[in-house]
mmCIF file of C-alpha atoms in Angstrom:
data_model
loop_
_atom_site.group_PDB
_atom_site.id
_atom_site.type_symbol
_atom_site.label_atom_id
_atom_site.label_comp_id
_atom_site.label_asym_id
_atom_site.label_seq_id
_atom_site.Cartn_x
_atom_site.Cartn_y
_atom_site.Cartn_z
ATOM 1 C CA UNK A 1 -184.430 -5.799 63.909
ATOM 2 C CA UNK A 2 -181.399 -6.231 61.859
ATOM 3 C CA UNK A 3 -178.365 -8.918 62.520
ATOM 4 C CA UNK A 4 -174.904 -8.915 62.257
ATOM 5 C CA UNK A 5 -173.803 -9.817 59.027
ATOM 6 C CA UNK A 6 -171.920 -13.277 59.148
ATOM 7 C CA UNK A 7 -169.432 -13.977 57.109
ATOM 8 C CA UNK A 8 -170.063 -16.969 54.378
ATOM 9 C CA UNK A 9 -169.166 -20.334 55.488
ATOM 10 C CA UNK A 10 -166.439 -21.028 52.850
ATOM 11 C CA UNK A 11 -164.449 -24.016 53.553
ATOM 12 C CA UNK A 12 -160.735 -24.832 51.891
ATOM 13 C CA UNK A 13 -158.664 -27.489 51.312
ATOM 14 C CA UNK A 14 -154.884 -27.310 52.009
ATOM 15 C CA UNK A 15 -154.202 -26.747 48.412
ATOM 16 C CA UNK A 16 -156.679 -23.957 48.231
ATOM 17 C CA UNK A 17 -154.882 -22.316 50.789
ATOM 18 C CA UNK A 18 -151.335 -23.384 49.920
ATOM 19 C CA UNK A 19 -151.864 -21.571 46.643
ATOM 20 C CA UNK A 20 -153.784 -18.369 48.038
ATOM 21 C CA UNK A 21 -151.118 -17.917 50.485
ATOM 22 C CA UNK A 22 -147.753 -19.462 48.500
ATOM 23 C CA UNK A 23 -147.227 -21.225 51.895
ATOM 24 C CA UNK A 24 -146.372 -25.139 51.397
ATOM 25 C CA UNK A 25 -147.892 -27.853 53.756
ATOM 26 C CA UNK A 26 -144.927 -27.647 56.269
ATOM 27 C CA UNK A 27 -144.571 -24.097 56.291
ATOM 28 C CA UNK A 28 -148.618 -23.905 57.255
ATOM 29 C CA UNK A 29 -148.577 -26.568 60.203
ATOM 30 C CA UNK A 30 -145.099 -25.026 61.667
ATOM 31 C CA UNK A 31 -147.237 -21.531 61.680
ATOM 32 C CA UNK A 32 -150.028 -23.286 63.001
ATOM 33 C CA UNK A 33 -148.379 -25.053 66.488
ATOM 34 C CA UNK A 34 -146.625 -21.710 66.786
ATOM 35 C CA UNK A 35 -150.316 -20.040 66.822
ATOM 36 C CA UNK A 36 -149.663 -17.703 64.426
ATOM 37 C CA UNK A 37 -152.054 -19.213 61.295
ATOM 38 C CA UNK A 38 -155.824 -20.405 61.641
ATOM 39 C CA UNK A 39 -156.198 -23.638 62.542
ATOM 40 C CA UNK A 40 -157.637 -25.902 60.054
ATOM 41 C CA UNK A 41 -161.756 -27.770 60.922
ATOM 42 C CA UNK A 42 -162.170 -31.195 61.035
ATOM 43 C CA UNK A 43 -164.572 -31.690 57.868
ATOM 44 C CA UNK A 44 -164.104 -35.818 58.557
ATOM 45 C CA UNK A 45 -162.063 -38.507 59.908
ATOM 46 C CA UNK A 46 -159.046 -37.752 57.756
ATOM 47 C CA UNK A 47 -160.056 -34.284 56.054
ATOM 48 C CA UNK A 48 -159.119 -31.097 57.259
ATOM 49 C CA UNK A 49 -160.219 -27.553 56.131
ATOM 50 C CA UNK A 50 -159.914 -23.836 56.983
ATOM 51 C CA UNK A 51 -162.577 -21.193 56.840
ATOM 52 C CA UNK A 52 -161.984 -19.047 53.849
ATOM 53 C CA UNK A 53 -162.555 -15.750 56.226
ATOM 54 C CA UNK A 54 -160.116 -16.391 58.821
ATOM 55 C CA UNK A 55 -157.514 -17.321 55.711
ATOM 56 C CA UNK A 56 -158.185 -14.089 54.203
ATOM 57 C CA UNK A 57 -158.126 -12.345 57.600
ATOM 58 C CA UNK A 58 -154.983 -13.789 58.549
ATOM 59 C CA UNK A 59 -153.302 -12.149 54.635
ATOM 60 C CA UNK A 60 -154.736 -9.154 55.305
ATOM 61 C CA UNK A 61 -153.277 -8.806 59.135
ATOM 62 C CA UNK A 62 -149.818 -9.543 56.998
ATOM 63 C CA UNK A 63 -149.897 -7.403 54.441
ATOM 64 C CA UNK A 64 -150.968 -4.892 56.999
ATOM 65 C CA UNK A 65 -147.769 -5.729 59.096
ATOM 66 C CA UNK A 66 -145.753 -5.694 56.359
ATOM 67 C CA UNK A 67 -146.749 -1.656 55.073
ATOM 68 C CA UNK A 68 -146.267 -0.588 58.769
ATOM 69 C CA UNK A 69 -142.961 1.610 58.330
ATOM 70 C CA UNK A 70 -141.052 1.442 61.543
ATOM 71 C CA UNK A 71 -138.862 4.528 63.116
#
């Protein structure tokens, strides 16, 4: 019986995702409490990271949006 492929468990750091989606910090949390970017995992007490495939999910639903030609 075969399983559903899971994506790898790749984890971020801001700056990793900063740079992969030009975004700075502020820009990222505004996005964030207006639900519109993933929200980061709690990797410890004071570090924070996001999943690499909901990042890449999230620039592909963008660049998506952004080739959909209106009429």
């Amino acid at each position: 019986m075969s399983r559903p492929i899971q994506p790898r468990l790749i984890v971020l750091r801001r700056r990793q995702v900063e740079a992969r989606t030009g975004l700075g910090r502020s820009s990222i949390y505004a996005l964030i409490a207006d639900g519109q970017f993933p929200a980061p995992i709690r990797l410890s007490a004071n570090t924070v990271g996001w999943l690499e495939h909901e990042i890449d999910g999230w620039i592909a639903e963008r660049t998506k949006a952004s080739r959909t030609v209106m009429s």
